[in-house]
mmCIF file of C-alpha atoms in Angstrom:
data_model
loop_
_atom_site.group_PDB
_atom_site.id
_atom_site.type_symbol
_atom_site.label_atom_id
_atom_site.label_comp_id
_atom_site.label_asym_id
_atom_site.label_seq_id
_atom_site.Cartn_x
_atom_site.Cartn_y
_atom_site.Cartn_z
ATOM 1 C CA MET A 11 0.094 0.065 0.212
ATOM 2 C CA ASN A 12 2.839 2.764 1.023
ATOM 3 C CA THR A 13 4.506 1.751 -2.691
ATOM 4 C CA GLN A 14 1.360 2.556 -4.574
ATOM 5 C CA ILE A 15 1.113 5.960 -2.562
ATOM 6 C CA TYR A 16 4.399 6.754 -3.281
ATOM 7 C CA ARG A 17 4.250 6.140 -6.956
ATOM 8 C CA PHE A 18 0.846 8.045 -6.986
ATOM 9 C CA LYS A 19 2.603 11.251 -5.324
ATOM 10 C CA LYS A 20 5.308 10.900 -7.704
ATOM 11 C CA LEU A 21 2.844 10.748 -10.794
ATOM 12 C CA ILE A 22 1.230 14.191 -9.181
ATOM 13 C CA ALA A 23 4.543 15.874 -9.245
ATOM 14 C CA ILE A 24 5.779 14.836 -12.607
ATOM 15 C CA THR A 25 2.224 16.098 -14.086
ATOM 16 C CA LEU A 26 2.364 19.406 -11.832
ATOM 17 C CA THR A 27 5.904 20.486 -12.736
ATOM 18 C CA PRO A 28 5.538 21.653 -16.424
ATOM 19 C CA VAL A 29 2.354 23.575 -15.416
ATOM 20 C CA ILE A 30 4.191 25.367 -12.396
ATOM 21 C CA PHE A 31 6.896 25.869 -14.583
ATOM 22 C CA ALA A 32 4.934 27.682 -17.122
ATOM 23 C CA ALA A 33 2.998 29.761 -14.749
ATOM 24 C CA CYS A 34 6.411 31.000 -13.151
ATOM 25 C CA SER A 35 7.828 32.288 -16.678
ATOM 26 C CA ALA A 36 5.016 34.246 -17.983
ATOM 27 C CA GLY A 37 5.874 37.532 -19.041
ATOM 28 C CA PRO A 38 5.085 40.103 -21.636
ATOM 29 C CA ILE A 39 3.577 38.772 -24.962
ATOM 30 C CA LYS A 40 3.422 39.998 -28.366
ATOM 31 C CA PRO A 41 0.128 41.894 -28.955
ATOM 32 C CA GLU A 42 -2.495 39.766 -30.681
ATOM 33 C CA GLY A 43 -3.034 41.431 -34.275
ATOM 34 C CA ALA A 44 0.291 42.614 -34.414
ATOM 35 C CA ASP A 45 1.476 39.928 -37.006
ATOM 36 C CA MET A 46 -1.702 40.778 -39.091
ATOM 37 C CA ALA A 47 -0.659 44.428 -38.997
ATOM 38 C CA ARG A 48 2.884 43.789 -40.069
ATOM 39 C CA ASN A 49 1.506 41.288 -43.121
ATOM 40 C CA LYS A 50 -0.805 44.412 -43.926
ATOM 41 C CA LEU A 51 1.887 46.894 -44.084
ATOM 42 C CA ILE A 52 4.314 44.736 -45.918
ATOM 43 C CA GLN A 53 1.661 44.119 -48.469
ATOM 44 C CA LEU A 54 1.319 47.917 -49.291
ATOM 45 C CA GLN A 55 5.104 48.440 -48.878
ATOM 46 C CA SER A 56 5.362 45.464 -51.598
ATOM 47 C CA ASP A 57 3.433 47.481 -54.236
ATOM 48 C CA PRO A 58 5.704 49.879 -55.837
ATOM 49 C CA GLN A 59 2.886 52.052 -57.422
ATOM 50 C CA LEU A 60 1.256 52.860 -53.786
ATOM 51 C CA ALA A 61 4.788 52.919 -51.951
ATOM 52 C CA SER A 62 5.992 55.345 -53.914
ATOM 53 C CA ARG A 63 3.094 57.787 -53.060
ATOM 54 C CA ALA A 64 2.789 57.860 -49.603
ATOM 55 C CA PRO A 65 6.441 57.459 -48.087
ATOM 56 C CA VAL A 66 5.411 59.545 -44.851
ATOM 57 C CA ALA A 67 2.546 57.929 -44.089
ATOM 58 C CA ILE A 68 4.266 54.559 -44.595
ATOM 59 C CA GLN A 69 7.272 55.424 -42.625
ATOM 60 C CA GLU A 70 4.447 56.773 -39.491
ATOM 61 C CA ALA A 71 2.778 53.229 -40.104
ATOM 62 C CA GLU A 72 6.059 51.293 -39.693
ATOM 63 C CA LEU A 73 6.590 53.100 -36.635
ATOM 64 C CA ALA A 74 3.497 52.311 -35.175
ATOM 65 C CA VAL A 75 3.971 48.593 -36.089
ATOM 66 C CA ARG A 76 7.330 48.326 -34.603
ATOM 67 C CA ALA A 77 5.556 49.898 -31.466
ATOM 68 C CA ALA A 78 2.746 47.293 -31.518
ATOM 69 C CA GLU A 79 5.068 44.410 -31.941
ATOM 70 C CA VAL A 80 6.985 44.964 -28.880
ATOM 71 C CA PRO A 81 5.730 42.384 -26.135
ATOM 72 C CA GLN A 82 3.630 43.930 -23.433
ATOM 73 C CA GLU A 83 2.466 42.800 -20.118
ATOM 74 C CA ASP A 84 -0.503 44.956 -20.062
ATOM 75 C CA VAL A 85 -3.057 43.628 -22.755
ATOM 76 C CA GLY A 86 -5.051 46.735 -23.078
ATOM 77 C CA LEU A 87 -2.056 48.502 -24.251
ATOM 78 C CA GLY A 88 -1.065 46.054 -26.490
ATOM 79 C CA LYS A 89 -4.627 46.374 -28.171
ATOM 80 C CA HIS A 90 -4.540 50.139 -28.199
ATOM 81 C CA LEU A 91 -0.995 49.837 -30.128
ATOM 82 C CA VAL A 92 -2.260 47.346 -32.762
ATOM 83 C CA PHE A 93 -5.308 49.392 -33.279
ATOM 84 C CA MET A 94 -3.378 52.401 -33.638
ATOM 85 C CA ALA A 95 -0.940 50.526 -36.043
ATOM 86 C CA ASP A 96 -3.963 49.394 -38.142
ATOM 87 C CA ARG A 97 -5.510 52.834 -38.414
ATOM 88 C CA LYS A 98 -2.033 54.072 -39.459
ATOM 89 C CA ILE A 99 -1.776 51.501 -42.133
ATOM 90 C CA ASP A 100 -5.232 52.350 -43.227
ATOM 91 C CA ILE A 101 -4.508 56.206 -43.656
ATOM 92 C CA ALA A 102 -1.242 55.511 -45.623
ATOM 93 C CA THR A 103 -3.214 53.161 -47.841
ATOM 94 C CA PHE A 104 -5.817 55.520 -48.476
ATOM 95 C CA GLN A 105 -3.452 58.312 -49.302
ATOM 96 C CA ALA A 106 -1.611 55.874 -51.592
ATOM 97 C CA GLN A 107 -4.526 54.964 -53.496
ATOM 98 C CA SER A 108 -6.270 58.450 -53.923
ATOM 99 C CA ARG A 109 -2.895 59.908 -55.290
ATOM 100 C CA LEU A 110 -2.824 56.765 -57.754
ATOM 101 C CA SER A 111 -6.402 57.261 -58.685
ATOM 102 C CA GLU A 112 -5.542 61.122 -59.210
ATOM 103 C CA ASP A 113 -2.488 60.310 -61.473
ATOM 104 C CA GLN A 114 -4.317 57.911 -63.524
ATOM 105 C CA ARG A 115 -6.946 60.479 -64.051
ATOM 106 C CA LYS A 116 -4.451 63.019 -65.162
ATOM 107 C CA MET A 117 -2.600 60.511 -67.429
ATOM 108 C CA LEU A 118 -6.209 59.905 -69.010
ATOM 109 C CA SER A 119 -6.583 63.797 -69.105
ATOM 110 C CA GLU A 120 -3.614 64.099 -70.802
ATOM 111 C CA GLN A 121 -4.369 61.413 -73.537
ATOM 112 C CA ARG A 122 -7.472 62.864 -74.344
ATOM 113 C CA ASP A 123 -6.089 66.110 -74.775
ATOM 114 C CA ASN A 124 -3.331 64.517 -77.089
ATOM 115 C CA ALA A 125 -6.240 63.041 -79.010
ATOM 116 C CA ARG A 126 -8.093 66.183 -79.492
ATOM 117 C CA LEU A 127 -4.655 68.033 -80.623
ATOM 118 C CA ASP A 128 -4.544 65.361 -83.248
ATOM 119 C CA SER A 129 -8.001 66.341 -84.610
ATOM 120 C CA ARG A 130 -7.776 69.448 -86.810
ATOM 121 C CA THR A 131 -11.478 69.462 -87.052
ATOM 122 C CA ARG A 132 -11.870 70.029 -83.196
ATOM 123 C CA GLU A 133 -9.261 72.800 -83.139
ATOM 124 C CA ALA A 134 -11.792 75.591 -83.063
ATOM 125 C CA ASP A 135 -13.720 73.992 -80.217
ATOM 126 C CA ARG A 136 -10.967 73.007 -78.282
ATOM 127 C CA ALA A 137 -9.743 76.504 -78.199
ATOM 128 C CA HIS A 138 -12.955 77.734 -77.252
ATOM 129 C CA SER A 139 -13.229 75.291 -74.494
ATOM 130 C CA GLU A 140 -10.051 76.029 -72.842
ATOM 131 C CA ALA A 141 -10.718 79.992 -73.131
ATOM 132 C CA THR A 142 -14.063 79.001 -71.153
ATOM 133 C CA ALA A 143 -12.151 77.026 -68.481
ATOM 134 C CA ALA A 144 -9.627 79.339 -68.131
ATOM 135 C CA ARG A 145 -11.980 82.020 -67.431
ATOM 136 C CA ARG A 146 -13.841 79.603 -64.814
ATOM 137 C CA GLU A 147 -10.552 78.501 -63.309
ATOM 138 C CA ALA A 148 -9.504 82.321 -62.857
ATOM 139 C CA ASN A 149 -12.931 83.008 -61.096
ATOM 140 C CA LEU A 150 -12.314 79.903 -59.140
ATOM 141 C CA ALA A 151 -9.020 80.905 -58.317
ATOM 142 C CA ASN A 152 -10.056 84.396 -56.937
ATOM 143 C CA MET A 153 -12.690 82.800 -54.763
ATOM 144 C CA ASP A 154 -9.964 80.065 -53.461
ATOM 145 C CA THR A 155 -7.729 82.856 -52.642
ATOM 146 C CA GLU A 156 -10.142 84.947 -50.813
ATOM 147 C CA ILE A 157 -11.472 81.638 -48.711
ATOM 148 C CA ALA A 158 -7.649 80.849 -48.133
ATOM 149 C CA LEU A 159 -6.896 84.256 -46.799
ATOM 150 C CA GLN A 160 -9.785 84.130 -44.453
ATOM 151 C CA GLN A 161 -8.884 80.616 -43.311
ATOM 152 C CA ALA A 162 -5.460 81.410 -42.659
ATOM 153 C CA ALA A 163 -6.599 84.492 -40.876
ATOM 154 C CA ASP A 164 -8.876 82.207 -38.930
ATOM 155 C CA LEU A 165 -6.144 79.696 -38.270
ATOM 156 C CA GLN A 166 -3.548 82.179 -36.725
ATOM 157 C CA LYS A 167 -6.314 83.542 -34.551
ATOM 158 C CA GLN A 168 -7.222 79.932 -33.318
ATOM 159 C CA ILE A 169 -3.425 79.203 -32.793
ATOM 160 C CA ALA A 170 -2.940 82.486 -30.626
ATOM 161 C CA GLU A 171 -5.835 81.321 -28.457
ATOM 162 C CA LEU A 172 -4.479 78.175 -27.757
ATOM 163 C CA ASN A 173 -1.112 79.363 -26.993
ATOM 164 C CA ALA A 174 0.183 76.994 -29.852
ATOM 165 C CA LYS A 175 3.893 76.768 -30.830
ATOM 166 C CA ALA A 176 4.811 76.185 -34.503
ATOM 167 C CA THR A 177 7.686 73.426 -34.465
ATOM 168 C CA ASP A 178 9.067 70.929 -37.273
ATOM 169 C CA ARG A 179 6.413 68.230 -35.574
ATOM 170 C CA GLY A 180 3.677 70.683 -36.037
ATOM 171 C CA LEU A 181 1.852 72.748 -33.690
ATOM 172 C CA VAL A 182 2.469 72.127 -30.080
ATOM 173 C CA VAL A 183 -0.055 72.940 -27.117
ATOM 174 C CA THR A 184 1.468 72.655 -23.502
ATOM 175 C CA LEU A 185 -0.664 72.145 -20.925
ATOM 176 C CA GLY A 186 0.549 72.342 -17.383
ATOM 177 C CA ASP A 187 0.029 69.943 -14.364
ATOM 178 C CA LEU A 188 -3.069 72.249 -13.827
ATOM 179 C CA LEU A 189 -5.261 69.607 -15.167
ATOM 180 C CA PHE A 190 -4.477 66.918 -12.591
ATOM 181 C CA ASP A 191 -4.007 66.820 -9.075
ATOM 182 C CA THR A 192 -0.430 65.554 -7.724
ATOM 183 C CA GLY A 193 0.193 62.028 -8.546
ATOM 184 C CA LYS A 194 -3.341 61.586 -10.245
ATOM 185 C CA ALA A 195 -4.373 61.139 -13.731
ATOM 186 C CA THR A 196 -8.102 62.010 -13.644
ATOM 187 C CA LEU A 197 -8.947 65.463 -15.141
ATOM 188 C CA LYS A 198 -9.684 68.057 -12.750
ATOM 189 C CA GLY A 199 -13.138 69.710 -12.821
ATOM 190 C CA GLY A 200 -11.385 73.031 -14.382
ATOM 191 C CA ALA A 201 -9.828 71.176 -17.323
ATOM 192 C CA ALA A 202 -12.640 71.752 -19.661
ATOM 193 C CA SER A 203 -11.780 75.627 -19.890
ATOM 194 C CA HIS A 204 -8.554 74.350 -21.338
ATOM 195 C CA LEU A 205 -9.425 71.328 -23.456
ATOM 196 C CA GLY A 206 -12.615 72.582 -24.990
ATOM 197 C CA LYS A 207 -11.000 75.299 -27.117
ATOM 198 C CA LEU A 208 -8.524 72.347 -28.269
ATOM 199 C CA ALA A 209 -11.171 70.075 -28.981
ATOM 200 C CA ALA A 210 -13.128 72.832 -31.229
ATOM 201 C CA PHE A 211 -9.968 73.412 -33.296
ATOM 202 C CA LEU A 212 -9.498 69.820 -33.823
ATOM 203 C CA ASN A 213 -12.910 69.180 -34.963
ATOM 204 C CA GLN A 214 -12.493 72.270 -37.233
ATOM 205 C CA TYR A 215 -9.428 70.713 -39.110
ATOM 206 C CA PRO A 216 -10.412 67.061 -39.184
ATOM 207 C CA ASP A 217 -7.383 66.379 -41.305
ATOM 208 C CA ARG A 218 -4.973 67.057 -38.860
ATOM 209 C CA THR A 219 -3.759 63.996 -36.747
ATOM 210 C CA VAL A 220 -2.675 64.676 -33.298
ATOM 211 C CA MET A 221 -0.152 62.998 -30.882
ATOM 212 C CA ILE A 222 -0.599 63.456 -27.102
ATOM 213 C CA GLU A 223 2.396 63.032 -24.800
ATOM 214 C CA GLY A 224 2.421 62.734 -21.287
ATOM 215 C CA HIS A 225 5.454 63.993 -19.126
ATOM 216 C CA THR A 226 6.471 64.135 -15.473
ATOM 217 C CA ASP A 227 9.493 65.577 -13.144
ATOM 218 C CA ASN A 228 11.820 63.013 -11.588
ATOM 219 C CA VAL A 229 9.870 62.642 -8.330
ATOM 220 C CA GLY A 230 9.027 59.321 -7.607
ATOM 221 C CA SER A 231 10.188 56.182 -9.435
ATOM 222 C CA GLU A 232 10.689 56.074 -13.090
ATOM 223 C CA ASP A 233 8.324 53.190 -13.569
ATOM 224 C CA PHE A 234 5.852 55.303 -11.664
ATOM 225 C CA ASN A 235 6.272 58.466 -13.652
ATOM 226 C CA LEU A 236 6.052 56.571 -16.769
ATOM 227 C CA GLY A 237 2.957 54.787 -16.009
ATOM 228 C CA LEU A 238 1.561 58.239 -14.728
ATOM 229 C CA SER A 239 2.375 59.967 -17.940
ATOM 230 C CA GLN A 240 0.484 57.277 -20.000
ATOM 231 C CA ARG A 241 -2.545 57.493 -17.595
ATOM 232 C CA ARG A 242 -2.672 61.356 -18.564
ATOM 233 C CA ALA A 243 -2.056 61.213 -21.696
ATOM 234 C CA ASN A 244 -4.896 58.850 -21.956
ATOM 235 C CA SER A 245 -7.038 60.880 -19.963
ATOM 236 C CA VAL A 246 -6.586 63.817 -22.414
ATOM 237 C CA MET A 247 -7.221 61.547 -25.309
ATOM 238 C CA THR A 248 -10.347 60.128 -23.722
ATOM 239 C CA TYR A 249 -11.763 63.643 -23.207
ATOM 240 C CA LEU A 250 -11.092 64.701 -26.818
ATOM 241 C CA ILE A 251 -12.846 61.576 -28.030
ATOM 242 C CA HIS A 252 -16.063 62.504 -26.029
ATOM 243 C CA GLN A 253 -15.695 65.677 -27.733
ATOM 244 C CA GLY A 254 -16.129 64.429 -31.003
ATOM 245 C CA VAL A 255 -12.633 64.148 -32.175
ATOM 246 C CA ALA A 256 -12.250 60.662 -34.198
ATOM 247 C CA SER A 257 -10.190 58.180 -32.109
ATOM 248 C CA ASN A 258 -8.370 57.027 -35.449
ATOM 249 C CA ARG A 259 -6.533 60.679 -35.423
ATOM 250 C CA LEU A 260 -5.213 60.415 -31.732
ATOM 251 C CA ALA A 261 -2.411 58.703 -30.228
ATOM 252 C CA ALA A 262 -1.434 59.128 -26.548
ATOM 253 C CA TYR A 263 2.130 58.099 -25.528
ATOM 254 C CA GLY A 264 3.586 58.475 -21.892
ATOM 255 C CA LYS A 265 7.359 59.855 -21.766
ATOM 256 C CA GLY A 266 7.779 59.692 -18.238
ATOM 257 C CA GLU A 267 10.683 61.873 -16.571
ATOM 258 C CA ASN A 268 13.005 61.406 -20.005
ATOM 259 C CA PHE A 269 12.444 64.292 -21.652
ATOM 260 C CA PRO A 270 12.371 67.433 -19.274
ATOM 261 C CA ILE A 271 12.427 71.050 -20.677
ATOM 262 C CA ASN A 272 13.923 72.314 -17.583
ATOM 263 C CA ASP A 273 15.949 70.900 -14.774
ATOM 264 C CA ASN A 274 14.385 69.045 -11.934
ATOM 265 C CA GLU A 275 16.303 71.156 -9.083
ATOM 266 C CA SER A 276 13.972 73.676 -8.313
ATOM 267 C CA ALA A 277 10.295 73.521 -7.704
ATOM 268 C CA SER A 278 9.566 75.763 -10.740
ATOM 269 C CA GLY A 279 11.689 73.603 -13.030
ATOM 270 C CA ARG A 280 9.922 70.358 -11.991
ATOM 271 C CA GLN A 281 6.556 72.203 -12.525
ATOM 272 C CA GLN A 282 7.370 73.003 -16.020
ATOM 273 C CA ASN A 283 8.314 69.291 -16.721
ATOM 274 C CA ARG A 284 5.080 68.144 -15.212
ATOM 275 C CA ARG A 285 2.695 68.630 -18.434
ATOM 276 C CA VAL A 286 0.919 66.972 -21.298
ATOM 277 C CA GLU A 287 1.958 68.210 -24.948
ATOM 278 C CA ILE A 288 -0.302 68.197 -27.627
ATOM 279 C CA ILE A 289 1.251 67.735 -31.042
ATOM 280 C CA ILE A 290 -1.030 68.747 -33.850
ATOM 281 C CA ALA A 291 0.258 67.844 -37.490
ATOM 282 C CA ASN A 292 0.772 70.885 -39.680
ATOM 283 C CA THR A 293 -1.466 69.258 -42.549
ATOM 284 C CA ALA A 294 -3.009 65.781 -43.530
ATOM 285 C CA THR A 295 -0.625 63.004 -42.734
ATOM 286 C CA ARG A 296 1.264 62.057 -46.092
#
């Protein structure tokens, strides 16, 4: 009887050892869907007609896919990165296909024009049509100029109201730590007055993509600050989505304490480093 009990215990130990080992070795995993996003991007990059027509957008999609391929312990963050990568690929594909269609349309238009030039009997009609079109285009150009001037004036006014700074990355709106309580990532009640104008601006210019970057000072551990900055960036992104800004235009990133704009030796320096930066693309992503 004792021999049977011993064999039974040994069998249980052998059976459970791989399970216990597997549980102890769990760690970050590659987000689900990252491979599909990579294959989707490779397909776009492999098409020479499309890849040559949206190089900047494809490069941004490449960066987003690389981020999505990084193993994550946070499943939700992994899903968000995969979603953003997929949206970037869709944007790049749409732009490339649109430009390809436009190029093809222009080529067909040129072919039609050449055919008309070869026909002497239609020369007079062609000249008349071109003159009419020129007058129409001139009128439209005048209207476009007036509209463009007004839009430019409105844009400059809105930029001034947002206290935005023009940079190579786009328009940068810096929101100080007044939006959050110390160590917290929930927007304070007065945040609407700061973010309302920003949401209205983004809704008026729907072709502009937005990056939201959270930053902290160096008080506390680096891991805590990184997580806090990500949660604060996510809070701002959620608010903008609730104000009607399309989610596929937005990306939120936590930068932690790694990108200070001032030293952390003084209280005023640390306060400047505790911020959320909104980077608004100057034009539609290309």
